[in-house]
Short mmCIF file of C-alpha atoms in Angstrom, two decimals:
data_model
loop_
_atom_site.label_atom_id
_atom_site.label_comp_id
_atom_site.label_asym_id
_atom_site.label_seq_id
_atom_site.Cartn_x
_atom_site.Cartn_y
_atom_site.Cartn_z
CA MET A 14 43.20 16.63 47.76
CA ALA A 15 42.94 19.83 46.40
CA SER A 16 45.72 18.77 43.06
CA GLN A 17 43.75 15.50 42.93
CA SER A 18 40.22 17.33 42.20
CA GLU A 19 42.33 19.76 39.50
CA VAL A 20 44.28 16.70 37.25
CA LYS A 21 40.57 15.13 36.82
CA LYS A 22 38.83 18.51 36.09
CA LEU A 23 41.97 18.50 33.78
CA GLN A 24 41.70 14.50 32.55
CA GLN A 25 37.65 15.42 32.29
CA HIS A 26 38.87 18.95 29.70
CA LEU A 27 41.37 16.93 27.96
CA ALA A 28 38.54 13.21 27.00
CA LEU A 29 36.16 16.55 26.02
CA LEU A 30 38.72 17.68 23.23
CA LYS A 31 39.66 14.05 22.61
CA GLN A 32 35.73 13.39 21.33
CA GLU A 33 36.53 16.61 19.81
CA TYR A 34 38.45 15.59 17.76
CA SER A 35 37.62 12.80 16.94
CA LYS A 36 34.51 13.59 15.14
CA LEU A 37 36.55 16.81 13.43
CA GLN A 38 38.42 13.52 12.17
CA ASN A 39 35.57 11.60 10.96
CA LYS A 40 34.47 14.73 8.99
CA TYR A 41 36.96 15.84 7.74
CA HIS A 42 37.32 11.75 6.73
CA GLU A 43 33.86 12.33 4.93
CA ILE A 44 34.80 15.14 2.73
CA GLU A 45 38.18 13.83 1.25
CA ASN A 46 36.26 10.81 0.40
CA LYS A 47 33.71 12.61 -1.57
CA TYR A 48 36.93 14.83 -2.48
CA ASN A 49 38.30 12.07 -4.44
CA ALA A 50 35.56 10.34 -6.08
CA ILE A 51 35.05 13.82 -7.95
CA ALA A 52 37.89 13.83 -8.32
CA ALA A 53 38.26 10.49 -9.75
CA THR A 54 34.91 11.06 -12.11
CA SER A 55 35.82 14.20 -13.37
CA GLY A 56 40.16 13.87 -14.25
CA ASP A 57 42.54 14.78 -13.44
CA ASN A 58 42.51 18.53 -13.32
CA ILE A 59 39.47 19.11 -11.32
CA GLU A 60 39.64 22.31 -11.13
CA ASP A 61 38.44 22.88 -14.70
CA THR A 62 35.57 21.22 -13.98
CA PHE A 63 31.87 22.62 -14.76
CA ALA A 64 31.61 22.74 -10.88
CA ALA A 65 34.66 24.48 -10.03
CA ARG A 66 34.28 26.69 -12.30
CA MET A 67 30.85 27.74 -11.31
CA LEU A 68 32.11 28.39 -7.68
CA ALA A 69 34.50 30.39 -9.38
CA THR A 70 31.96 32.35 -11.18
CA VAL A 71 30.13 32.96 -7.55
CA SER A 72 32.61 34.29 -5.76
CA ASN A 73 33.38 36.81 -8.27
CA LEU A 74 30.09 37.28 -8.30
CA TYR A 75 30.42 38.86 -4.78
CA ASP A 76 28.86 42.27 -4.88
CA SER A 77 29.33 42.86 -8.47
CA GLU A 78 26.88 44.27 -10.44
CA THR A 79 27.61 42.12 -12.94
CA TYR A 80 24.13 39.44 -13.76
CA SER A 81 22.78 41.12 -10.19
CA ASP A 82 18.93 41.66 -10.02
CA ILE A 83 17.77 42.57 -6.80
CA LYS A 84 20.03 44.34 -4.06
CA ILE A 85 20.37 44.37 -0.31
CA LYS A 86 20.47 47.06 1.21
CA LEU A 87 22.15 47.32 4.87
CA MET A 88 22.08 49.98 7.95
CA ASP A 89 25.16 51.92 5.22
CA ARG A 90 25.80 50.69 1.99
CA LYS A 91 23.59 48.19 -0.63
CA ILE A 92 25.13 45.08 -1.79
CA ASN A 93 24.84 44.37 -5.21
CA ALA A 94 23.41 40.63 -4.65
CA HIS A 95 21.99 37.75 -6.86
CA LYS A 96 18.45 35.59 -6.44
CA LEU A 97 20.84 32.69 -8.33
CA VAL A 98 23.10 32.82 -5.05
CA LEU A 99 20.18 33.40 -2.70
CA ASP A 100 17.87 30.70 -3.37
CA ALA A 101 21.13 28.38 -3.99
CA ARG A 102 22.03 28.73 -0.24
CA SER A 103 18.44 29.05 1.33
CA ASN A 104 14.99 27.86 1.03
CA LEU A 105 14.15 31.18 2.65
CA TRP A 106 15.39 33.03 -0.81
CA ASN A 107 13.60 30.56 -3.18
CA GLU A 108 12.16 32.13 -6.50
CA ALA A 109 8.31 32.43 -5.12
CA ILE A 110 9.75 35.03 -2.15
CA LEU A 111 12.50 36.70 -4.55
CA SER A 112 10.32 36.47 -7.50
CA GLY A 113 9.27 41.10 -8.02
CA LYS A 114 11.71 41.94 -5.50
CA THR A 115 14.73 44.44 -6.79
CA GLU A 116 15.89 45.02 -3.19
CA LEU A 117 15.99 43.13 0.98
CA ASP A 118 16.22 45.67 3.75
CA TRP A 119 19.16 43.78 6.29
CA THR A 120 18.70 47.07 7.51
CA GLU A 121 17.65 45.86 11.17
CA ILE A 122 21.23 43.14 11.01
CA GLU A 123 24.17 45.27 12.27
CA SER A 124 26.70 45.81 9.03
CA ASN A 125 29.12 43.49 10.25
CA VAL A 126 27.08 40.00 10.27
CA ALA A 127 25.23 41.51 7.63
CA GLU A 128 28.29 41.63 4.90
CA ALA A 129 30.28 38.39 7.03
CA ILE A 130 27.32 37.14 5.83
CA ILE A 131 26.78 37.94 1.92
CA LEU A 132 30.69 37.21 2.26
CA TRP A 133 29.71 33.74 3.18
CA LEU A 134 27.15 33.64 0.58
CA TYR A 135 29.34 33.74 -1.73
CA THR A 136 32.87 32.42 -0.98
CA ASN A 137 32.16 30.30 1.66
CA LYS A 138 34.88 32.14 3.72
CA VAL A 139 33.63 33.43 7.28
CA ASP A 140 35.64 35.78 9.38
CA PHE A 141 35.77 34.65 12.19
CA ARG A 142 37.06 38.61 14.21
CA SER A 143 35.46 38.10 16.90
CA GLU A 144 33.52 35.36 20.19
CA ASP A 145 30.85 38.34 19.97
CA LEU A 146 30.73 38.53 16.35
CA THR A 147 30.40 34.82 15.96
CA LEU A 148 27.79 34.53 18.33
CA LYS A 149 25.81 37.28 16.33
CA LEU A 150 26.58 35.03 12.96
CA ILE A 151 24.96 32.34 13.99
CA ARG A 152 22.55 33.93 15.33
CA LYS A 153 21.62 34.86 12.42
CA ALA A 154 22.24 31.54 10.29
CA PHE A 155 19.82 30.18 11.88
CA GLU A 156 17.17 32.34 11.94
CA PHE A 157 18.24 32.36 7.75
CA LYS A 158 19.07 28.72 7.55
CA LEU A 159 22.03 28.70 6.44
CA ASP A 160 23.20 24.89 8.47
CA ASN A 161 27.02 26.00 6.52
CA LEU A 162 27.51 28.30 8.02
CA VAL A 163 25.82 27.91 11.48
CA GLU A 164 28.03 24.41 11.91
CA SER A 165 31.86 26.25 10.67
CA CYS A 166 30.46 28.76 13.77
CA GLU A 167 29.59 26.03 16.07
CA GLN A 168 33.23 24.94 15.16
CA TYR A 169 35.01 27.80 15.71
CA LEU A 170 33.10 28.64 19.39
CA ILE A 171 34.32 25.52 20.76
CA CYS A 172 38.18 25.85 19.46
CA ILE A 173 37.94 29.58 21.40
CA VAL A 174 35.71 28.56 24.78
CA THR A 175 37.10 28.69 27.92
CA ILE A 176 34.82 28.35 31.86
CA ARG A 177 33.53 31.68 32.29
CA THR A 178 32.90 31.26 28.40
CA CYS A 179 31.16 27.96 27.96
CA VAL A 180 27.12 29.42 30.56
CA LYS A 181 26.84 31.88 27.17
CA PHE A 182 28.12 29.58 24.71
CA TYR A 183 25.39 27.11 26.50
CA SER A 184 22.43 29.18 26.07
CA VAL A 185 22.62 30.17 22.58
CA ALA A 186 23.59 26.80 21.66
CA GLU A 187 20.06 25.97 23.25
CA GLU A 188 18.52 28.94 21.90
CA ILE A 189 19.57 27.40 18.64
CA ASP A 190 19.45 23.45 18.74
CA ALA A 191 23.37 23.70 17.52
CA GLU A 192 23.87 19.97 19.77
CA ASN A 193 27.83 20.01 19.51
CA LEU A 194 28.09 23.44 20.97
CA ARG A 195 25.40 22.52 23.47
CA GLU A 196 27.20 19.48 24.24
CA TYR A 197 30.62 20.50 24.31
CA CYS A 198 29.52 23.08 26.59
CA SER A 199 26.70 21.19 28.29
CA GLY A 200 30.31 18.86 29.59
CA LEU A 201 32.34 21.93 30.00
CA ILE A 202 29.88 23.35 32.70
CA SER A 203 29.77 19.47 34.54
CA THR A 204 32.73 19.61 34.80
CA HIS A 205 33.74 23.04 36.16
CA TRP A 206 30.92 23.55 37.76
CA ASP A 207 32.47 24.31 40.95
CA ASP A 208 34.42 26.83 39.57
CA LEU A 209 31.53 29.02 38.15
CA ASN A 210 30.75 31.65 39.84
CA ALA A 211 26.77 33.98 39.98
CA SER A 212 28.52 36.42 37.03
CA ASP A 213 29.03 32.93 34.04
CA PHE A 214 25.02 32.75 35.49
CA GLU A 215 23.28 36.25 35.02
CA HIS A 216 22.52 36.17 30.83
CA MET A 217 21.00 32.87 31.07
CA SER A 218 17.67 32.69 30.69
CA GLY A 219 15.26 31.44 34.23
CA PRO A 220 14.13 28.98 32.63
CA LEU A 221 17.12 27.43 31.21
CA LEU A 222 18.98 28.07 34.40
CA TYR A 223 16.48 25.87 36.44
CA GLN A 224 16.66 23.26 33.91
CA MET A 225 19.91 23.09 34.00
CA LEU A 226 20.24 22.98 38.24
CA LYS A 227 18.51 19.68 37.77
CA ASN A 228 20.11 18.15 35.94
CA LYS A 229 23.27 18.88 37.43
CA THR A 230 23.15 18.99 41.18
CA GLN A 231 21.20 17.67 43.74
CA PHE A 232 19.43 20.91 45.50
CA PRO A 233 18.33 22.83 42.79
CA LEU A 234 17.00 25.24 44.76
CA HIS A 235 20.09 25.89 47.01
CA SER A 236 22.73 26.05 44.15
CA ALA A 237 19.51 29.07 42.56
CA VAL A 238 20.14 30.96 45.97
CA ARG A 239 24.54 30.52 45.82
CA LEU A 240 24.14 32.23 42.38
CA GLN A 241 22.12 34.53 44.08
CA ARG A 242 18.73 34.18 40.86
CA GLU A 243 15.50 34.82 43.19
CA ASP A 244 13.75 34.29 39.80
CA VAL A 245 14.95 30.62 39.59
CA VAL A 246 13.96 29.75 43.49
CA PHE A 247 10.51 31.35 42.51
CA LEU A 248 10.41 28.48 39.72
CA CYS A 249 11.81 26.49 41.93
CA LEU A 250 9.53 27.76 45.35
CA VAL A 251 6.24 27.06 42.16
CA GLU A 252 6.40 23.74 41.28
CA ASN A 253 7.46 22.18 44.46
CA SER A 254 4.87 24.61 46.14
CA SER A 255 2.42 21.16 46.86
CA LYS A 256 6.11 19.60 48.88
CA VAL A 257 6.70 23.40 50.36
CA SER A 258 2.50 23.42 51.79
CA ASP A 259 3.08 20.42 53.57
CA PHE A 260 5.28 21.77 56.24
CA TYR A 261 2.22 24.49 57.04
#
């Protein structure tokens, strides 16, 4: 019986992976078609086009004094930046906002996160060194309205998520409305619900966990007790106070 249950879980997990693979394939074909269309209208050597040369130029401007008209102050140093690049990446840094500014203060952001963002702004590259860094990066990317960076972080987190991290990743996805990551983690949580324990949910907010219990279990109160979450038990009792009073 136990082996049948494990097989079913593996089948469900495989189905999730197939869905994600299908999404990535569609994304790849979409990008390939766009690339081919650009190549067809630009001649054989696409690397000599204005757009390609512009991208290469911007990449070389990373932390360069050349054309630099603003600096980004980090915890431990200042990085040369360019208003044109910032404006092109996010409306949070448009001309009206950056006009007259000579420095952006990012000292409240951890240096490794800030440096990863700036590197991506110029080169479109992300160095996913760790799960913790990526979670911090995706939150800050969402705050800065860097949708493409959010998407890149999502894909990486989907690739590395495990049973032990799916709840934590789900919480972050819910926080920043990362739909793909949220759906994938939700599927994992449903598949491995009986394998999850109190420690897996310890960082999830009470309201979010209560909503999840209502969606995924028949008896939310019992599940809240099993997970040792007094805050969720309280929410459940408050919401069902009229039913509780009927017993008295």
